Every structure is written in structure tokens, then in C-alpha cells.
XYZ file of C-alpha atoms in Angstrom:
598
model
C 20.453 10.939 2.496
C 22.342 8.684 4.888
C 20.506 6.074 6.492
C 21.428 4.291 10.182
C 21.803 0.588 10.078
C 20.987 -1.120 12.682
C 21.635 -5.196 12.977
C 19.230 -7.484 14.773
C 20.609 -9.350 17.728
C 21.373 -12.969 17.110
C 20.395 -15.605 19.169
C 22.232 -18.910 18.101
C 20.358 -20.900 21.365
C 16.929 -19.295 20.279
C 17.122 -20.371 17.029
C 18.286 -23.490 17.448
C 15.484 -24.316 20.044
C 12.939 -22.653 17.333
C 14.495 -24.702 14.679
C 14.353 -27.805 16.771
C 10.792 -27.295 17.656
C 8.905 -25.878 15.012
C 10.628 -28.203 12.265
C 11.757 -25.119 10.405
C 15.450 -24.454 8.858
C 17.793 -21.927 11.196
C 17.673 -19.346 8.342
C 13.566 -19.376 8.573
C 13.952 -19.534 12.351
C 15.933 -16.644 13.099
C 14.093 -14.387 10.716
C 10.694 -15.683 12.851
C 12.736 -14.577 15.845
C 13.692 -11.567 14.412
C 9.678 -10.618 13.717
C 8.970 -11.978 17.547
C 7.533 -15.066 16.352
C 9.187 -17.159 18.739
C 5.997 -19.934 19.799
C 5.646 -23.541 18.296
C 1.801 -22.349 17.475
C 2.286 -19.342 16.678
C 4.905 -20.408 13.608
C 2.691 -22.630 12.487
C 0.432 -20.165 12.064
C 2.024 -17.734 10.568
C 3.120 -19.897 7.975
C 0.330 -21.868 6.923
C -2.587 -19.565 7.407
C -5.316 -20.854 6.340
C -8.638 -19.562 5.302
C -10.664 -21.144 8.159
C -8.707 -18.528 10.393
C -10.860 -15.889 8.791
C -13.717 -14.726 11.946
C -17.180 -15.210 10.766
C -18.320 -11.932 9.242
C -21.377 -11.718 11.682
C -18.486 -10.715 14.464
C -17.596 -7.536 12.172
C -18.739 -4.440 14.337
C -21.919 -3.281 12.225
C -21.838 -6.189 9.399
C -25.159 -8.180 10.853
C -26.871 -5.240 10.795
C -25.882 -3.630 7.301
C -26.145 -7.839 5.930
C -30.171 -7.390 6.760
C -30.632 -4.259 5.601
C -29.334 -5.246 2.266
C -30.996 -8.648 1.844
C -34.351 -6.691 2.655
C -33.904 -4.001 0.106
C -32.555 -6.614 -2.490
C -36.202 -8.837 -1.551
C -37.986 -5.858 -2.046
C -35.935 -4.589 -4.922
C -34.870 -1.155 -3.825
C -32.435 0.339 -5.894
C -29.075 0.234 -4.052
C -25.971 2.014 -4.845
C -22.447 0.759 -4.345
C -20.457 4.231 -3.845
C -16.300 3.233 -3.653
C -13.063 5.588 -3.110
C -11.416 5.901 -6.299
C -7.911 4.776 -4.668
C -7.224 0.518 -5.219
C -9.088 -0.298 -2.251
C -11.933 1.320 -2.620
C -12.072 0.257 -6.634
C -11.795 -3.237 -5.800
C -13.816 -3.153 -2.647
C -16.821 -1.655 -4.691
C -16.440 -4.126 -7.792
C -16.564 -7.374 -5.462
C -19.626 -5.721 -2.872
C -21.373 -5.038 -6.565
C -20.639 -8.410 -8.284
C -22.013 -9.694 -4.818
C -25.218 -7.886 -4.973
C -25.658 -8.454 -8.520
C -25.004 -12.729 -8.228
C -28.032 -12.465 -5.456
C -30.414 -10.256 -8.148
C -30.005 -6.584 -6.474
C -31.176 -3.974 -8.308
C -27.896 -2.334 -7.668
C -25.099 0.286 -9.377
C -22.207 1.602 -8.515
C -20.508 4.972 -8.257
C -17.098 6.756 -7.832
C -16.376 9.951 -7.267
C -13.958 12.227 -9.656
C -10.875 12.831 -7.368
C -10.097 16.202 -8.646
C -13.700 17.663 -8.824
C -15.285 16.350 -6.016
C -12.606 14.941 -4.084
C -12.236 12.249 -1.070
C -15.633 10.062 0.335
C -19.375 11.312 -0.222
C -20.629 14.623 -1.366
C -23.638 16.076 -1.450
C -23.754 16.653 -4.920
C -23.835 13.058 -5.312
C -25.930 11.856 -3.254
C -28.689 14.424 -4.634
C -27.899 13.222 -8.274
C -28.234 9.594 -6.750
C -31.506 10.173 -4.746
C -32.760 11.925 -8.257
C -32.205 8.606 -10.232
C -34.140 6.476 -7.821
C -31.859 5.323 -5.086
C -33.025 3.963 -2.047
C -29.832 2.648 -0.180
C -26.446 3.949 -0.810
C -23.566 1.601 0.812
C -20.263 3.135 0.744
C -16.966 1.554 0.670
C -13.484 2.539 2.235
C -15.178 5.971 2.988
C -17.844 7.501 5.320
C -16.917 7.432 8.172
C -15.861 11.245 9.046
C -18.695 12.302 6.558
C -20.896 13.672 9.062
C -22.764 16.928 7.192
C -22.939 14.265 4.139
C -25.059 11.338 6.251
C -27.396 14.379 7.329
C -27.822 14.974 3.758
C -28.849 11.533 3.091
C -31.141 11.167 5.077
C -32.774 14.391 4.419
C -32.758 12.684 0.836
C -34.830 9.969 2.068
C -31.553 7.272 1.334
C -30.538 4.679 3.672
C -26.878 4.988 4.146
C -24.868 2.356 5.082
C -21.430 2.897 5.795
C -18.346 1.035 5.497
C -14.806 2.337 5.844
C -11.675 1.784 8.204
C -10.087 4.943 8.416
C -10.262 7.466 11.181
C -13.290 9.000 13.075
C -14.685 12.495 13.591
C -15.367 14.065 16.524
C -18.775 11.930 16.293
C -20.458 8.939 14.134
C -21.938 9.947 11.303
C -26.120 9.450 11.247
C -26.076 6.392 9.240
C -28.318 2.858 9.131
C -25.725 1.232 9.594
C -21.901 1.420 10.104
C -19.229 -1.552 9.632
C -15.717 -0.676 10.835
C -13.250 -3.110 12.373
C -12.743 -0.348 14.976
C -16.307 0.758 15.998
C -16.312 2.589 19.225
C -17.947 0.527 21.727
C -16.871 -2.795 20.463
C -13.850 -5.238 20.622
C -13.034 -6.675 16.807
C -9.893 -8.556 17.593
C -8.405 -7.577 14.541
C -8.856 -3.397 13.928
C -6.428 -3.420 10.728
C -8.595 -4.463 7.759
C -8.233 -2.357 5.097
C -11.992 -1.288 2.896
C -11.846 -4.091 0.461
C -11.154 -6.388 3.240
C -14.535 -4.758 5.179
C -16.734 -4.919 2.408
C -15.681 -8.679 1.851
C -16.711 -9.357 5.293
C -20.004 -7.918 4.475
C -20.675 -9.452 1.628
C -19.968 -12.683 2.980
C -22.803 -11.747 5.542
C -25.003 -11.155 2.796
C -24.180 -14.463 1.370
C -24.873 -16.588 4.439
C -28.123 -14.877 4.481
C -29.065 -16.037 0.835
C -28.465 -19.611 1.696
C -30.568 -19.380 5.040
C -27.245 -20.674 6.465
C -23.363 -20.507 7.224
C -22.513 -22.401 4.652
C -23.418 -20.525 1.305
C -24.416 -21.852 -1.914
C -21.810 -23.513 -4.826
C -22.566 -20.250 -6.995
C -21.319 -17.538 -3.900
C -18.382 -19.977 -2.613
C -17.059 -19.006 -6.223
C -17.917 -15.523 -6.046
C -16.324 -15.470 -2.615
C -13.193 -17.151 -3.985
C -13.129 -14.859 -6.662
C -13.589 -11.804 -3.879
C -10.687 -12.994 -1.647
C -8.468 -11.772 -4.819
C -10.198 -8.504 -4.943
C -9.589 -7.885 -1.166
C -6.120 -8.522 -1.681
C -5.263 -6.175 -4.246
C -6.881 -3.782 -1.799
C -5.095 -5.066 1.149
C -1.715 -4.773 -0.583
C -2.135 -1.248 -2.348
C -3.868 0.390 0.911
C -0.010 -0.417 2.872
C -2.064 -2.050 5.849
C -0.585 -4.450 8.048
C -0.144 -7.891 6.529
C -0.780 -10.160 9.755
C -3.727 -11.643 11.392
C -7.175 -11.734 8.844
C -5.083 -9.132 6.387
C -2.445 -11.986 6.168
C -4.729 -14.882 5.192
C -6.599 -12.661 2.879
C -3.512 -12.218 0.964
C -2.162 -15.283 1.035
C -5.202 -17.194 -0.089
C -6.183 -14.114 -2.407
C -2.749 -14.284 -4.378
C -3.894 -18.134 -5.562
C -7.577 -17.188 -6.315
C -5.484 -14.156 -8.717
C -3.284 -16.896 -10.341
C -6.109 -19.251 -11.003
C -9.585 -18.063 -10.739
C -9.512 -13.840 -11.440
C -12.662 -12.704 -13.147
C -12.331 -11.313 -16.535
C -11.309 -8.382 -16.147
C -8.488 -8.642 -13.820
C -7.228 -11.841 -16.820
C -6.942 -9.054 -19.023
C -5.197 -6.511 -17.165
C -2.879 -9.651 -16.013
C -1.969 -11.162 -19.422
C -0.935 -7.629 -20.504
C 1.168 -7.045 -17.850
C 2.959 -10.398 -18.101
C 1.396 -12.117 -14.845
C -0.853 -14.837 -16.532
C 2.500 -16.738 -17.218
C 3.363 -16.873 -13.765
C 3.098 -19.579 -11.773
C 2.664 -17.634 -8.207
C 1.688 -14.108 -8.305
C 3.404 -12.161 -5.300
C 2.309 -8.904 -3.184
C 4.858 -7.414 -5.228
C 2.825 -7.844 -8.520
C -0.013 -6.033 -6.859
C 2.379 -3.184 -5.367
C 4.086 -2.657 -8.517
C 1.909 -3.603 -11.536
C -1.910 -4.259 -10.794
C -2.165 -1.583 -8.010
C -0.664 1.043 -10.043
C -3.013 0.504 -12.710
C -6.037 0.798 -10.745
C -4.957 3.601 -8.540
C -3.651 5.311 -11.703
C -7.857 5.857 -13.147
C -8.553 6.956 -9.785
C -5.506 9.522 -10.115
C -6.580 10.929 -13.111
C -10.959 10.943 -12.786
C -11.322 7.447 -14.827
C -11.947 5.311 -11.335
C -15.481 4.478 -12.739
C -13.824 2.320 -15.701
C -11.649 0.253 -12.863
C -14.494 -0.500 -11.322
C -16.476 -1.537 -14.992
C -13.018 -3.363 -15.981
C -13.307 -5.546 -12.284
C -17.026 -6.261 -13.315
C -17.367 -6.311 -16.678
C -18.791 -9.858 -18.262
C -17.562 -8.737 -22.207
C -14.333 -9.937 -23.058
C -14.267 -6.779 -26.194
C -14.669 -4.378 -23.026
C -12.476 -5.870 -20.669
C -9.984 -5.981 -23.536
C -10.402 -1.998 -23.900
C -10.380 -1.219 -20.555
C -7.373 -3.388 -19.794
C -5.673 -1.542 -22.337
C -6.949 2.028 -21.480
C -6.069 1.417 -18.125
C -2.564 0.468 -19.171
C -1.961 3.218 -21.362
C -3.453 5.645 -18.189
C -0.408 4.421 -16.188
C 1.680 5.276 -18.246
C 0.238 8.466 -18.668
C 0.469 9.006 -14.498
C 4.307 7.374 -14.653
C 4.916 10.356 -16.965
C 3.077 13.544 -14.998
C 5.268 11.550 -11.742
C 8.482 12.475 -12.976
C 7.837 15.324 -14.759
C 6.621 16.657 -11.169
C 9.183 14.649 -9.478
C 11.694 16.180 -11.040
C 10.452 20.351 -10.563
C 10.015 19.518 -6.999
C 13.364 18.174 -6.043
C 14.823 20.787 -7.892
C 12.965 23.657 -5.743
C 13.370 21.191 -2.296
C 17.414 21.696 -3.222
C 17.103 25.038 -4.043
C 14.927 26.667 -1.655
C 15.247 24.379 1.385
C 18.781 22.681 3.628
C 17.428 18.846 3.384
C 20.096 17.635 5.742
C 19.272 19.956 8.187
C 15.469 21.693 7.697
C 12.804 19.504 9.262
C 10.117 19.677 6.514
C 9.614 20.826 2.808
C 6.655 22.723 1.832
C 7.047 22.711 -2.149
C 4.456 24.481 -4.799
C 3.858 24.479 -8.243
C 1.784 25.630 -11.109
C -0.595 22.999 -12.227
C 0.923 20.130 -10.910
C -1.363 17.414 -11.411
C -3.391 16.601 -8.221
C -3.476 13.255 -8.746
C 0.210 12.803 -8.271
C 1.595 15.071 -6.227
C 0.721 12.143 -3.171
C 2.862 10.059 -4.789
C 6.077 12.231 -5.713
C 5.054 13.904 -2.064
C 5.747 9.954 -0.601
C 8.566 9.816 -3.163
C 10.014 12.811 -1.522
C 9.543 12.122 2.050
C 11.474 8.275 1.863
C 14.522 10.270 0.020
C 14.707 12.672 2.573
C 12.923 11.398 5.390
C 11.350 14.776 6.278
C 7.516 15.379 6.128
C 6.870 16.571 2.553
C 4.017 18.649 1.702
C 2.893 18.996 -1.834
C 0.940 21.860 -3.039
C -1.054 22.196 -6.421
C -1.354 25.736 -7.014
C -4.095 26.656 -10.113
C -2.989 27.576 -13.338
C -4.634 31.212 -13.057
C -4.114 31.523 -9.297
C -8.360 31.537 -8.838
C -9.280 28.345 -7.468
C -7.190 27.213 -3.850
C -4.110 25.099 -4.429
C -4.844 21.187 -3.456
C -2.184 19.832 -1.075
C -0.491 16.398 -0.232
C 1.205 15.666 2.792
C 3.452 12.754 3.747
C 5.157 12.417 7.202
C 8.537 10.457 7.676
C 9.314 8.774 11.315
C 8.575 10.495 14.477
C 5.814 12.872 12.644
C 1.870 13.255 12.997
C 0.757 14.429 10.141
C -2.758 14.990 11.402
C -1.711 16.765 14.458
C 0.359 19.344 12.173
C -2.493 20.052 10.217
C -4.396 20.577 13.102
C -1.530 22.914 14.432
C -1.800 24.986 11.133
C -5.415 24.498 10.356
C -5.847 28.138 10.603
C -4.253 29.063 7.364
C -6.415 26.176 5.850
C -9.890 26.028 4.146
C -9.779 22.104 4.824
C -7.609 19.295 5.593
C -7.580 15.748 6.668
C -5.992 12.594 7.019
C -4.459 10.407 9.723
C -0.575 10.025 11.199
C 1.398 9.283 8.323
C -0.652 10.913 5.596
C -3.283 13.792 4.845
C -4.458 16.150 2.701
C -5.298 19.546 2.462
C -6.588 23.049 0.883
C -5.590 26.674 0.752
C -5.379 29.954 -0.662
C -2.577 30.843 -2.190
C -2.071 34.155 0.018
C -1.514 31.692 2.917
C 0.848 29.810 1.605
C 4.198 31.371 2.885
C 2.115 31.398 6.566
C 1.395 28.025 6.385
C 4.954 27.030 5.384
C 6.176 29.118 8.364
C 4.361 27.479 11.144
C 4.691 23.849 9.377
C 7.573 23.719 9.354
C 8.016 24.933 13.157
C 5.758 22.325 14.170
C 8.242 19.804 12.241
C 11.236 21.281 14.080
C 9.557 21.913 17.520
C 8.119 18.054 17.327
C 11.136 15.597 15.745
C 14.586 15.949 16.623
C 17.467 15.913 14.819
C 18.288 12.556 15.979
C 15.115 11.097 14.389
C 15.407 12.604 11.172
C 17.608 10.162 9.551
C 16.525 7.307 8.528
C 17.207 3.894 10.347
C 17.253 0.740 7.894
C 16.590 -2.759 10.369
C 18.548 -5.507 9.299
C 17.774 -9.137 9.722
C 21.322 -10.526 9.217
C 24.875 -10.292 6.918
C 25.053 -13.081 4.276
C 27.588 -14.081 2.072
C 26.048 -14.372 -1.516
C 27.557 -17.437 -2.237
C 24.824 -18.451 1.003
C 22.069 -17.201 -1.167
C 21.366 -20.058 -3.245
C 18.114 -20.967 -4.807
C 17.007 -23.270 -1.588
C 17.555 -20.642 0.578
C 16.199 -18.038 -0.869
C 13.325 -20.465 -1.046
C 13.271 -20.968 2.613
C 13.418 -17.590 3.074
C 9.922 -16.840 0.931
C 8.273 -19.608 3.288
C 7.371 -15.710 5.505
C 5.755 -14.400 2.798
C 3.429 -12.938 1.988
C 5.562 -9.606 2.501
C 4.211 -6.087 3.023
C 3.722 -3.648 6.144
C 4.530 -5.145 9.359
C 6.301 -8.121 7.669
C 8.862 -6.828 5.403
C 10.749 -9.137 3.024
C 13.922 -9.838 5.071
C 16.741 -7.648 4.544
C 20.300 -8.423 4.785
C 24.033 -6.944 4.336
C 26.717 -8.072 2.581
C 30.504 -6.263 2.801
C 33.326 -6.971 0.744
C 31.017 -6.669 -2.155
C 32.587 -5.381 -5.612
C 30.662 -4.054 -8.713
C 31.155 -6.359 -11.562
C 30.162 -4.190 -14.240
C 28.854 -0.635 -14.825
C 26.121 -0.281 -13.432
C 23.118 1.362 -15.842
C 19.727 3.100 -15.873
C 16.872 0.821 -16.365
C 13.027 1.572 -16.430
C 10.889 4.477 -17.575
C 12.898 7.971 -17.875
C 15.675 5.455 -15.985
C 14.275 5.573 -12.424
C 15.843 2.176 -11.506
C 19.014 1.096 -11.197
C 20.742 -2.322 -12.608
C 24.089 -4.056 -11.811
C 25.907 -6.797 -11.070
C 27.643 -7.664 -7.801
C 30.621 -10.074 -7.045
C 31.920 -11.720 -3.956
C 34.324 -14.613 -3.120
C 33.770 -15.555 -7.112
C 29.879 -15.386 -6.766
C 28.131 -12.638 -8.900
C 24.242 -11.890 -8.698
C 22.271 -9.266 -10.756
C 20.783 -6.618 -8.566
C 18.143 -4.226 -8.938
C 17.914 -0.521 -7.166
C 14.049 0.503 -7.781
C 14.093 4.109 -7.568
C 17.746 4.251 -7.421
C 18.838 5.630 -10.571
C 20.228 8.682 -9.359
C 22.933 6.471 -7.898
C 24.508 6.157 -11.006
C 27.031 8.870 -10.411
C 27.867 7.896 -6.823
C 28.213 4.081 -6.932
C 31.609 4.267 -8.481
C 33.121 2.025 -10.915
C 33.498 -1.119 -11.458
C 35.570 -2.624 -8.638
C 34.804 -0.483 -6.585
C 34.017 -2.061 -2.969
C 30.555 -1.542 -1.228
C 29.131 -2.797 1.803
C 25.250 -3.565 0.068
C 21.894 -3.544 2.080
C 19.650 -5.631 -0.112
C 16.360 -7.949 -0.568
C 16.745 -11.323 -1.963
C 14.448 -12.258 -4.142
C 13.446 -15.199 -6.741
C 13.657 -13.562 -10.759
C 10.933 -15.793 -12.808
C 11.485 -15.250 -16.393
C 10.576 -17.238 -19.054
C 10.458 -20.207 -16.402
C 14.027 -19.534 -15.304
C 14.379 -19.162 -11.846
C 16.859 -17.572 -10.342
C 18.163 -15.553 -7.123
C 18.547 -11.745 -7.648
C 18.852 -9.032 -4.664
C 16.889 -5.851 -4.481
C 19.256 -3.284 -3.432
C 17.714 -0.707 -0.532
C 20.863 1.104 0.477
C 25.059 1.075 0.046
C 28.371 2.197 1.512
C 31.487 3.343 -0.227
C 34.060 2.444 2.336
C 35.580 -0.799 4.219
C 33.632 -3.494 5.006
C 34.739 -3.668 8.943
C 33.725 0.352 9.336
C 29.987 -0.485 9.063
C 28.665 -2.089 12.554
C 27.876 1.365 14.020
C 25.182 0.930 15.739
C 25.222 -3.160 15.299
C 24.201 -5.403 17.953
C 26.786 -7.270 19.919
C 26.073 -11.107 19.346
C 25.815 -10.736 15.887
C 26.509 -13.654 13.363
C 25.627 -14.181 9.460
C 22.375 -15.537 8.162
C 22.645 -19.727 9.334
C 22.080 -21.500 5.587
C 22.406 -24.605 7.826
């Protein structure tokens, strides 16, 4: 669907003072500007972040306490139990609170839950199967929180339950120990945004301080905690939290420790993927190849074996696992578009997209463990709120639902809205997830999609693509594009930059590339300059490109291509217009001028 573009107003004085001042190049300055980074100190920063920034882990609401707690029960060797989410945060937030425990001589295990059969946080199954087998303290990670009839349960078990999560609260706290969260009502974290990994790092670097009777912690947990900071940020990339503040240096300093000090495991998983040859690993790699590998054993009930694979100390089983893991993605990549594909055929046949405000799509045994992903999928294409519904092959059990919002829509308040068609639902503003019977189905589609209608306007639902600056391509040379990367780490809340480019002709046909040819590959010329671009997810533009020569005006990411130790500039391509260049500044800031390469 047809996206707005809007173009960032350009301040030649303000750039020129930041440029002047910070002892950065105009192109770095005006994309600071552009992100409201506008102070001497406050560049420097943001730049060089550096691991000292991190706030001692004793601030964390509810980290002191749960830090004593464990070092008693590991000193009196009471079985503890590390009990993760089975999404990428929670997998690698368990594996580095469990390698922590272990190091310091807990008597500790771990467990995951099985998305489809027992679903989201703790159960009560569980924790009865857990309190059976001996356990004495259960810690969660990147769950909890709203678990309020499942804390009563553990402590009518006898467990200690400590809690650590950072997503959204009930109505109440849950009757726990102890709770960490970066948002704990009553106190004032600076930083709220951490994502679970990045919590349960925090704690375990509490726990370490306590082993060494100090701050400073012994030569054997400085490595474990360097080893950690890469675990947090695979977590703090895949769980789409803001990269700034702590969340910022835990990524930036956690994408070295990947590159040069990952545990076994996670050398395995990178060496088949191709990353052990690189000489900087970016958030990218963890979006788009380590994160989808985790999340995919939490997709389909194998999050147990991420967590073994992130742990494991035998190179023959961190061998297997790498490769079972592998092969599971590509099991999830194919159940995507398989589902993809039979539920963009029923949102074009049953629904208007242009003009409806939300899709409510169903399907016969569409894998659970997808459907939040093709649901996502669904939402950016059409930027509606998409809800996904997994309706059981013999029409016994409830259908499981996904839901995805798109700008201007609370998800959480719309299931609220409809919660009486539901037998359970949660989530937070941009995501949730649900259950139902299948008799309700057609209500609940009824009054969602009023909500959607009565709640967004028309104006907000098409979708408005920010724009840093226009560039030539012949500006985009390797030093730039260098100067340019100087912002990264890149992720929510600091997007790679992203700039237009009119006059722009296709060199060549463009083609498919990528499994079941998903992406999009082809070459664009300007002025005599040509440059290979990449549309990830845009392979349906194949037909409606046009051919080569034809003119575009291209919305696009630049980006640095390593292979085979060959570096060289390539753009990412996020949207493009068939028409004349000089027709595309609706909407465009007055004041505008090109991206300064000065």
C-alpha cells in the first residue's frame, strides 16, 4: 500500500555549529540533528558509549533483594530453577542467569515452557512438576509479572519465587519474594526500557558482586559477564526494545563480546551461519540470522534445546544443536509462507485493505507458532491491525490468536473492548494475544473491527516513511557510508538512516532472491553510478517495478556488503515511486537540501 514520505527539515546553521563543535562530519551531524541529538555531551555519548555508563545493578528496582536471596539459597544449596520465555529474550536471558549460577556452584536448572501446550509465562502445571523434583526457588525470566493466580500457587508449593520480567502489570503485583523490573511501581529506574535478558544481566551481576564480597568481581565472573553482555544483546535486539540509554551500550559492547568471546554454543550457531568470518557482527545479524534461530525452537516447542545450545560445554552437542536449530528455521521459514500466503489471499478476498480498518483472518491448523509473525508481516504491508487466528483441525479445542496493531492502534485496549467474546487475551499496545471459540468468531470480528474504525482514522491508516535526507549515489561512497555507521548500533528508536534518491533508473531486471523468493534484487543507476540493492520482503514487487530503464524515485538504507572481505556500499530498498522525480516532495519540509558528504 502507499506510504507518505515525509522529509526532515534541514538545518545548514545547525549542522554546521554541530559539526564545528562536536568534531563530527556534516553528514553525521545532521543525522544527530535529525534524532534530536543536538548537545556537545550528549554526541559524545551517543557515539562512544561505553560500558562504565551501565548503572550499578544494586539501583535495579528489586535486584538487591532477589541478589541475596539467591546467594543464600546457592550457600545453602537449595535447588533453584531458572524458568525463561521461550521467545530470544527469554532463551538467552535464562542461559546467561544459569551459566551465572552454575560458575558460583548453584545447585540450579533451568526450564521453558512449550509455547503451544502451555503457552506464555508460568503455569501451574509447572511449577507443581518443579516443586515435585525438589525445587526450592524458582527465578523467572522475561515473564511473571501479570502471573498473579500462578505466584499464589507457588507459594502454596512451598517455592520461593522470584520474579523478573519487563513487560506490563496486572491490576496488582504478583505475591512473589522478590520482583526486579526496570519499571516497579513505587520506584524511579532512570532507564524503564530494558528488555528480560537485559534484567536478568543486571541481576546476575548483583549476584556476582556478592561472590567477591565486593564491586569489583572476580577474573573468572568479569569473563562470564563479558560473555553475558552478548547474550543480553541478542535479547535486546530480537525483543524490538529501544536501542538508547543502558539498551544502547549493551548492544554495542555485546556485538564485540559476539565477534570475539561467544561461548560455544553461540560459535557454532555463528560459523554455520557465516558470521565467524566477520570482522564486526551488526544488530542486523542478530535480527536476521541468530534471532531467528532461537526464536524459531521457541516457535515450534524445542526452546529447551536453545537454552542447552547457549550452555552447553560439549562441542559434539553444540555441533547438533547448532545444526538442529538451523534446520528448525528453516522448517518455521517454510510453515511462514505457506501461512503467509493463505492469509493474504483471504485478507484480498474477504476484506477492502485500502479502505477496512482491520483484518481478522482464520485458518485451519495454521501453525501457532507463526501466525505472530505472518500476523506482523501482514500488518507492515497493510498497515491495519492484523489479527491472526489458529482455528483446530477438528474444530474441538479454541482457536489461538495473534494480534499486531499498525500506527495509531492499542492493541490491548481492543482486546479489552472485545474481551467478551474471549476466553483469554493479553498483551500490551502494539501486540497481544488471544483465545476463543470458534462460535465467536464472526462476533469478535464484528466489534474488532468497529473498535479499529471508531479509534484510527482514515488519515492515519497509511503509512508515513521519515526520511533523513535525498542523496545522490554517486555521494554514497565507502567513507561516507562509513561515517554514516559511526550511529550505529541501529534498531528501535534509532533507525539506520534512510534517504531518497530521484532520477534513479533500473539497470537490469530486477529478480527474486531468497527462500520461496521473498526478497527482491537489482541494480540501480544514476549520473553513471550503479549500486546493487536489496528489497527484503519485497519480492512481490517484481511485477510493478517495471523494466529496465524505467525511472523511480527510491527510498532506501545504505549499508556496507562484507563478502569474502570485499567491502562495498549497497542500499536496502524500503519503498519506490513510478513517476517524475520533482512530483515527490508532498508533504516535504521547506528548507530541505541533500545529505552534506562535505
Amino acid at each position: 500500500m502507499a506510504k507518505r514520505w515525509r522529509i526532515r527539515p534541514h538545518d545548514a546553521a545547525r549542522i554546521a555549529a554541530l559539526e564545528r563543535d562536536a568534531g563530527v562530519s556534516a553528514v553525521v551531524a545532521q543525522l544527530l540533528i535529525a534524532r534530536n541529538i543536538c548537545q556537545v555531551d550528549a554526541v559524545r555519548e551517543f557515539l562512544n558509549p561505553k560500558l562504565s555508563g551501565l548503572r550499578d545493578p544494586e539501583l535495579l528496582p528489586g535486584a538487591a533483594d532477589a541478589a541475596d536471596r539467591l546467594t543464600a539459597a546457592i550457600a545453602s544449596a537449595r535447588p533453584i530453577v531458572v524458568y525463561g520465555d521461550y521467545d530470544a529474550d527469554g532463551i538467552t536471558g535464562a542461559a546467561l542467569l544459569y551459566e551465572c549460577l552454575t560458575l558460583l556452584g548453584a545447585k540450579v536448572s533451568y526450564y521453558v515452557p512449550h509455547r503451544i501446550d502451555e503457552g506464555y509465562g508460568l503455569n501451574d502445571e509447572a511449577l507443581r512438576t518443579l516443586a515435585s523434583r525438589g525445587a526450592a526457588v524458582v527465578v523467572t525470566v522475561d515473564c511473571g509479572i501479570a502471573s498473579l493466580e500462578h505466584a499464589e500457587t507457588a507459594k502454596q508449593l512451598g517455592l520461593e519465587l522470584i520474579i523478573t520480567d519487563h513487560h506490563e502489570f496486572a491490576e496488582r503485583l504478583p505475591a512473589a519474594a522478590a520482583i526486579v523490573h526496570p519499571r516497579l511501581p513505587g520506584t524511579a529506574y532512570p532507564f524503564g526500557g530494558l528488555c528480560g535478558a537485559g534484567v536478568a544481566f543486571k541481576l546476575a551481576w548483583a549476584v556476582c558482586q556478592r561472590a567477591n564480597a565486593s564491586k569489583k568481581v572476580s577474573p573468572l565472573m568479569r569473563d562470564y559477564l563479558v560473555r553475558a553482555v552478548g547474550l543480553a544483546a541478542i535479547g535486546t535486539v530480537a525483543d524490538i526494545v529501544p536501542l538508547v540509554d543502558e539498551n544502547r551500550i549493551l548492544v554495542r559492547h555485546g556485538l564485540a563480546s559476539l565477534a570475539k568471546n561467544a561461548g560455544l554454543g553461540m560459535r557454532m550457531l555463528m560459523k554455520l551461519t557465516g558470521l565467524d568470518g566477520k570482522p564486526e557482527l551488526s544488530c542486523e545479524d542478530i535480527g536476521f540470522t541468530l534471532g531467528p534461530r532461537l526464536n524459531a525452537a521457541g516457535r515450534l516447542g524445542q526452546a529447551q534445546l536453545a537454552v542447552e545450545l547457549l550452555t552447553t560445554h560439549s562441542v559434539e552437542r553444540a555441533s547438533a544443536l547448532a545444526d538442529y536449530l538451523h534446520q528448525l528455521n528453516s522448517s518455521r521459514e517454510s510453515l511462514e509462507r505457506s501461512v503467509y500466503l493463505a492469509a493474504s489471499k483471504q485478507a484480498l478476498d474477504l476484506y477492502d485493505p485500502e479502505n477496512d480498518a482491520a483484518l481478522v483472518l482464520a485458518g485451519r491448523d495454521w501453525h501457532a507458532g507463526v501466525i505472530g509473525i505472518v500476523a506482523g508481516r501482514l500488518a507492515e504491508k497493510f498497515h491495519r491491525p492484523v489479527v491472526m487466528l489458529s482455528l483446530d483441525g477438528l474444530g474441538v479445542k479454541p482457536a489461538t490468536g495473534s494480534v499486531r496493531g499498525a500506527h495509531g492502534f492499542e492493541v490491548h485496549a481492543a482486546l479489552v473492548g472485545c474481551s467478551h467474546h474471549l476466553i483469554s487475551h493479553g498483551g500490551h499496545a502494539a501486540a497481544g494475544g488471544l483465545k476463543i471459540e470458534e462460535s465467536r468468531i464472526d462476533d469478535f470480528r464484528r466489534d474488532f473491527c468497529e473498535f479499529a474504525n471508531s479509534t484510527v482514522t482514515p488519515a492515519d491508516r497509511a503509512a508515513e516513511l521519515w526520511i533523513d535526507s535525498e542523496a545522490l549515489l554517486s555521494s554514497l561512497t565507502l567513507g561516507t557510508v562509513q561515517q554514516i555507521e559511526q550511529l550505529a548500533p541501529f534498531g528501535q528508536s534509532n533507525p539506520r538512516p534512510l534517504l531518497y534518491a530521484s532520477a534513479v533508473k533500473l539497470a537490469e531486471p530486477p529478480k527474486r532472491i531468497g527462500g520461496g523468493g521473498r526478497h527482491l534484487s537489482a541494480k540501480f543507476s544514476q549520473h553513471g553510478v550503479t549500486l546493487r540493492g536489496v528489497a527484503f520482503g519485497g519480492g512481490d514487487w517484481i511485477d510493478e517495478i517495471g523494466a529496465p530503464g524505467a525511472e523511480l524515485t527510491i527510498a532506501f538504507r545504505p549499508v556496507i556488503n562484507n563478502f569474502k572481505g570485499r567491502r562495498t556500499v549497497e542500499v536496502h530498498l524500503v519503498d519506490w515511486r513510478l513517476e517524475e522525480p520533482r512530483a515527490i516532495p508532498a508533504g516535504r519540509a521547506e528548507g530541505v537540501r541533500p545529505l552534506s558528504c562535505g
